[in-house]
Tab-separated table of C-alpha atoms and ligand atoms in Angstrom:
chain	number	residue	atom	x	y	z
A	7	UNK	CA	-22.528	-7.677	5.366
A	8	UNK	CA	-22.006	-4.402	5.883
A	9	UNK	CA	-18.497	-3.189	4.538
A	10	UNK	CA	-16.463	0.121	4.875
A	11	UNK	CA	-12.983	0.274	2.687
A	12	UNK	CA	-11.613	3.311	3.976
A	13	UNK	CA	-9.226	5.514	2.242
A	14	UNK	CA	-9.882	3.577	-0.965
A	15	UNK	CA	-9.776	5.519	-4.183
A	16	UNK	CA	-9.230	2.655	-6.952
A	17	UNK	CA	-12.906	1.123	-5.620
A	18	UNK	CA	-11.064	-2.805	-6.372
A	19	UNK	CA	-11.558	-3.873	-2.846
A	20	UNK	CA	-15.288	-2.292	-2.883
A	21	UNK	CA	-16.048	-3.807	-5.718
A	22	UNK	CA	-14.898	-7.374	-5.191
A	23	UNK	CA	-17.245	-7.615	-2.104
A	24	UNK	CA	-20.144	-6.150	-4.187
A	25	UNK	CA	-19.636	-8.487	-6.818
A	26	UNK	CA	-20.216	-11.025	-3.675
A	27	UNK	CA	-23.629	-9.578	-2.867
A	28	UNK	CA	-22.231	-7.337	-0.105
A	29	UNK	CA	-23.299	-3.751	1.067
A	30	UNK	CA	-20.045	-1.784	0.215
A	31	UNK	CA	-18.913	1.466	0.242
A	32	UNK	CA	-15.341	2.834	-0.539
A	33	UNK	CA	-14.365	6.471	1.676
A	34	UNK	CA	-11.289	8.602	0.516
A	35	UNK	CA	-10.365	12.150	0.117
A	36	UNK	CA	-10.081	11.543	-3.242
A	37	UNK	CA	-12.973	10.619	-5.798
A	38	UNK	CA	-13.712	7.283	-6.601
A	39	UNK	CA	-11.655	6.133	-10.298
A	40	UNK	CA	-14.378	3.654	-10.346
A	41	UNK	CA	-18.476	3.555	-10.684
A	42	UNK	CA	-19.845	2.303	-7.281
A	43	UNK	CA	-20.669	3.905	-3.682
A	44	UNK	CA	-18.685	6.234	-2.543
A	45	UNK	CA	-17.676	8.608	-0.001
A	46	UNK	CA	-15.422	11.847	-0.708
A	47	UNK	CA	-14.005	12.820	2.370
A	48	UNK	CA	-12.955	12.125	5.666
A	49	UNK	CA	-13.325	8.287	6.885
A	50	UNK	CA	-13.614	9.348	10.435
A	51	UNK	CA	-16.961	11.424	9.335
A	52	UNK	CA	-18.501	7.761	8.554
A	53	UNK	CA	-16.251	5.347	10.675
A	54	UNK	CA	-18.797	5.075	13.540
A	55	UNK	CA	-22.024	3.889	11.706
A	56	UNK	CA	-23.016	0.986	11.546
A	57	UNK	CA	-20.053	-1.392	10.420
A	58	UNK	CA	-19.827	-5.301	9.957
A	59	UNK	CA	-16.251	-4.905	8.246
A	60	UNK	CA	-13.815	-2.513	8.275
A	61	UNK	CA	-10.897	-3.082	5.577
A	62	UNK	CA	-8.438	-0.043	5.631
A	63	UNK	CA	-5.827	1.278	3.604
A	64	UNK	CA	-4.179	4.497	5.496
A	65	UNK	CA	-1.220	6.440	3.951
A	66	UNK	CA	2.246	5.089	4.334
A	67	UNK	CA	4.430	8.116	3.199
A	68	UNK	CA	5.325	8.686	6.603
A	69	UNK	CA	5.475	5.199	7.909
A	70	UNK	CA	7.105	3.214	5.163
A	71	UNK	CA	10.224	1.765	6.547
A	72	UNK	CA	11.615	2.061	2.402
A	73	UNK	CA	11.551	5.982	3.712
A	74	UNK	CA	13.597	5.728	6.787
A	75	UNK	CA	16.231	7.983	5.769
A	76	UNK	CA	13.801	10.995	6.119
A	77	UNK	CA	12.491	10.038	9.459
A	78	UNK	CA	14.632	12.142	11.491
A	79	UNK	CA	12.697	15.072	9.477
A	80	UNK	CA	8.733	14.263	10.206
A	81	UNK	CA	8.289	12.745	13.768
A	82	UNK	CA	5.311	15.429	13.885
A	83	UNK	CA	3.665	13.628	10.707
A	84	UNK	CA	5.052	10.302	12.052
A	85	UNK	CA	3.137	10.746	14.761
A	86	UNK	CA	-0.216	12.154	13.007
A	87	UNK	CA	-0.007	9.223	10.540
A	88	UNK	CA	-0.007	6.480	13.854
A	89	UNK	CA	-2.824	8.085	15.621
A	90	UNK	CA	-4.777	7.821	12.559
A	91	UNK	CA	-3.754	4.167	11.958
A	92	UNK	CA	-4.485	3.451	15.904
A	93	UNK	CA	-7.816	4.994	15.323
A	94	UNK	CA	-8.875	3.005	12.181
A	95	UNK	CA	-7.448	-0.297	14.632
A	96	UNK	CA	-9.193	0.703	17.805
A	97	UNK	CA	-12.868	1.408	15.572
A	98	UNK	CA	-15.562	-0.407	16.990
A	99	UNK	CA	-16.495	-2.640	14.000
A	100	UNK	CA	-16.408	-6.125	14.532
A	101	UNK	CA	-14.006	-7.321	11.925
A	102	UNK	CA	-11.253	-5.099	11.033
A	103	UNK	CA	-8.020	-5.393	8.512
A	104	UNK	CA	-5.553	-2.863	7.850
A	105	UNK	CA	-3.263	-3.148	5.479
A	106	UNK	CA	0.152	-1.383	5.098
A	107	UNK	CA	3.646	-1.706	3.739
A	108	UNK	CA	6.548	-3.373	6.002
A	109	UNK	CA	6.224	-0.078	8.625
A	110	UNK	CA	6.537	1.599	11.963
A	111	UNK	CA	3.295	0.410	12.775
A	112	UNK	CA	5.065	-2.816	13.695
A	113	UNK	CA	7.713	-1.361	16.376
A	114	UNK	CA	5.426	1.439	17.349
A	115	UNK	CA	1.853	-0.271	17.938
A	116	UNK	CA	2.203	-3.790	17.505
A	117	UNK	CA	3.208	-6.795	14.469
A	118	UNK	CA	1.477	-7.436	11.695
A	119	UNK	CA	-0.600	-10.600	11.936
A	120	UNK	CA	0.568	-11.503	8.452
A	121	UNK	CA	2.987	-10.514	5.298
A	122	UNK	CA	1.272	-11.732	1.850
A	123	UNK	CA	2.851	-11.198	-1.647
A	124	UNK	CA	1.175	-10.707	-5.102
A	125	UNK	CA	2.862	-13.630	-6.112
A	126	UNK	CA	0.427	-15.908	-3.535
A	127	UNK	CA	-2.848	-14.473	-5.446
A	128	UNK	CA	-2.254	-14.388	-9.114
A	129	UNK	CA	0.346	-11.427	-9.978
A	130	UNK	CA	3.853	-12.696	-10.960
A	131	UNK	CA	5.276	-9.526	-8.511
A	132	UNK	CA	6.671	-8.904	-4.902
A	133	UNK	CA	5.416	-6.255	-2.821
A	134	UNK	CA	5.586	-6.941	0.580
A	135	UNK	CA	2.221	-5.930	2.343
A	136	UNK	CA	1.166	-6.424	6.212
A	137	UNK	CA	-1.740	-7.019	7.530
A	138	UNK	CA	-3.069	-6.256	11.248
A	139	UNK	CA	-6.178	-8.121	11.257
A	140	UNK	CA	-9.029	-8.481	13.937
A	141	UNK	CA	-11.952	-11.106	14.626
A	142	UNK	CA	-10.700	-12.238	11.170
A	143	UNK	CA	-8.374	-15.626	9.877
A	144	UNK	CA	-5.430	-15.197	7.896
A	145	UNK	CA	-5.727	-14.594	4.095
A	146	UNK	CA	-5.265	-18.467	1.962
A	147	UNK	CA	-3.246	-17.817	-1.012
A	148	UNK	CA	-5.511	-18.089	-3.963
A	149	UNK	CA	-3.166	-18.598	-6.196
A	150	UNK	CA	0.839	-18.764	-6.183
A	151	UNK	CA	2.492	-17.907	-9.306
A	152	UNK	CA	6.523	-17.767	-10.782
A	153	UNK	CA	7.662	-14.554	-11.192
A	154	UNK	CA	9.288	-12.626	-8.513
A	155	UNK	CA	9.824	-8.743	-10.094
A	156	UNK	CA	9.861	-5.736	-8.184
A	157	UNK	CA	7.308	-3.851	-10.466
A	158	UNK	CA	6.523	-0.986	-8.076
A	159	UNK	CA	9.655	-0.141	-7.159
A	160	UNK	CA	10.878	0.063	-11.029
A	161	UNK	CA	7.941	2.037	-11.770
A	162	UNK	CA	9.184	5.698	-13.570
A	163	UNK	CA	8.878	9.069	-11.562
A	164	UNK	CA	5.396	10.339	-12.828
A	165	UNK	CA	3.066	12.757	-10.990
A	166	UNK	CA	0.749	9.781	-10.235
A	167	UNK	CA	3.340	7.479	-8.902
A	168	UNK	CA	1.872	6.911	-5.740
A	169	UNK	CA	-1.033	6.283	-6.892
A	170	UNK	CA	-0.190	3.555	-8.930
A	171	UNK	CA	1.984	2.295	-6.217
A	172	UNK	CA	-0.327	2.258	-4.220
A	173	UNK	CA	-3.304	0.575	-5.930
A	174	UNK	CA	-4.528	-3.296	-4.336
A	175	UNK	CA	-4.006	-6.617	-6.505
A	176	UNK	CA	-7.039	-7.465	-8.034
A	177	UNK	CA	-6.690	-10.817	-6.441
A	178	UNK	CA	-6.256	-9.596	-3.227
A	179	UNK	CA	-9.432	-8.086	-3.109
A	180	UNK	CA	-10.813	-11.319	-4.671
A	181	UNK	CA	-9.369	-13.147	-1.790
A	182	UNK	CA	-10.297	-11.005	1.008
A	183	UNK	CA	-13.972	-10.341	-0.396
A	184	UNK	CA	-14.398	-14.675	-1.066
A	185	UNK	CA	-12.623	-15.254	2.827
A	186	UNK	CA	-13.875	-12.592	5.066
A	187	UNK	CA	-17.030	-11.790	3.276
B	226	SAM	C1	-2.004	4.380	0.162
B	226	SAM	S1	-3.450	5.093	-0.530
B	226	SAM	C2	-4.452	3.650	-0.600
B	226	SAM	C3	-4.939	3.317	-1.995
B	226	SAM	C4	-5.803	2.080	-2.038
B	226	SAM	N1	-5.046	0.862	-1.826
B	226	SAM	C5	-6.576	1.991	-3.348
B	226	SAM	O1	-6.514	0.914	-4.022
B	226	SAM	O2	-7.245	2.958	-3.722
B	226	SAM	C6	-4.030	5.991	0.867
B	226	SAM	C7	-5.260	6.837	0.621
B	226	SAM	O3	-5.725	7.355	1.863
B	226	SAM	C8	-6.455	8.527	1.580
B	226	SAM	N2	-6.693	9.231	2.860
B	226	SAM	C9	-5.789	9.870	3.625
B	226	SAM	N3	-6.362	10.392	4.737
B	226	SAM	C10	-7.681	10.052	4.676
B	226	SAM	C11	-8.802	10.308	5.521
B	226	SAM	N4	-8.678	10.986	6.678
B	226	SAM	N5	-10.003	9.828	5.155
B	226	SAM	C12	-10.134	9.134	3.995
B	226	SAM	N6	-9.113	8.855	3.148
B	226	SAM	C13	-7.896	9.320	3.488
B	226	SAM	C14	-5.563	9.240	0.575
B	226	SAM	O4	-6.284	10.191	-0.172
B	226	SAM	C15	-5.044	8.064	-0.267
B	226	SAM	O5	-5.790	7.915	-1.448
């Protein structure tokens, strides 16, 4: 299968569906922090080829309910940030999953198909995370676990904050590269 993980610079969910044999390639305007194929730049110069899968992980600073307080302040990027997530949705690749935080992509586009936790696939943590899927079944918990700590929100101010926010579970990847793969 042919699989596109777009604005992915950790490489975890590219690399889970290589490990299962899969032809994968992460895209983001940032380099890869892991070894594997790669593309530096814009998703939308690669998001028309030839695509089985399309798993997608666009920015949230502007759509993050947790930052509703500024909203008032960036309808402009608001509204940048939901054509680019209605664009990733409306791609013509069979299969497609996007994945964001809890969101205005619910009230302004549509509802999330489906809410999973770390907790359901191996990481004793809560981090609520939506999913708008299509042509593709709900993700089966792998793997429920006790612990119920807020670990990214508790995380200290650092320059790379977000990025470590922002990184996938390792067992979500697992998950989505063993069910939709
Ligand atoms: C919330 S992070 C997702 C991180 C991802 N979960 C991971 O494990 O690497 C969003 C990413 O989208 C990237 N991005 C933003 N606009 C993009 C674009 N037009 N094309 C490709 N990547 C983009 C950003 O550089 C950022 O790294």
């Amino acid at each position: 299968m042919k699989v596109l993980v777009a604005c992915e610079f950790s490489g975890i969910v590219r690399n889970a569906f290589l490990a299962k044999g899969h032809e994968a390639i992460s895209c983001d305007l940032l380099d890869s922090e892991s070894k594997g194929p790669h593309y530096k730049g814009d998703v939308r110069d690669i998001l028309y080829k030839d695509w089985d899968l399309l798993i997608a992980h666009p920015p949230c600073t502007h759509l993050a309910v947790s930052g509703a307080r500024w909203f008032k302040d960036k309808q402009k990027e608001q509204l940048k940030a939901l054509d680019f997530v209605k664009l990733l949705l409306d791609a013509p690749i069979y299969m497609i999953a996007l994945e964001n935080p809890i969101s205005i992509i619910s009230s302004k586009i549509r509802k999330p198909d489906q809410i999973i936790q770390p907790w359901q696939f191996g990481h004793g943590e809560t981090k609520a995370t939506c999913l708008w899927l299509k042509n593709l079944p709900l993700l089966k918990p792998t793997n429920i676990v006790d612990g119920r700590e807020n670990k990214v929100h508790k995380m200290p101010p650092s320059k790379d904050r977000w990025k470590k926010r922002s990184i996938t579970y390792q067992g979500v990847a697992e998950a989505m590269a063993d069910q939709w793969g």
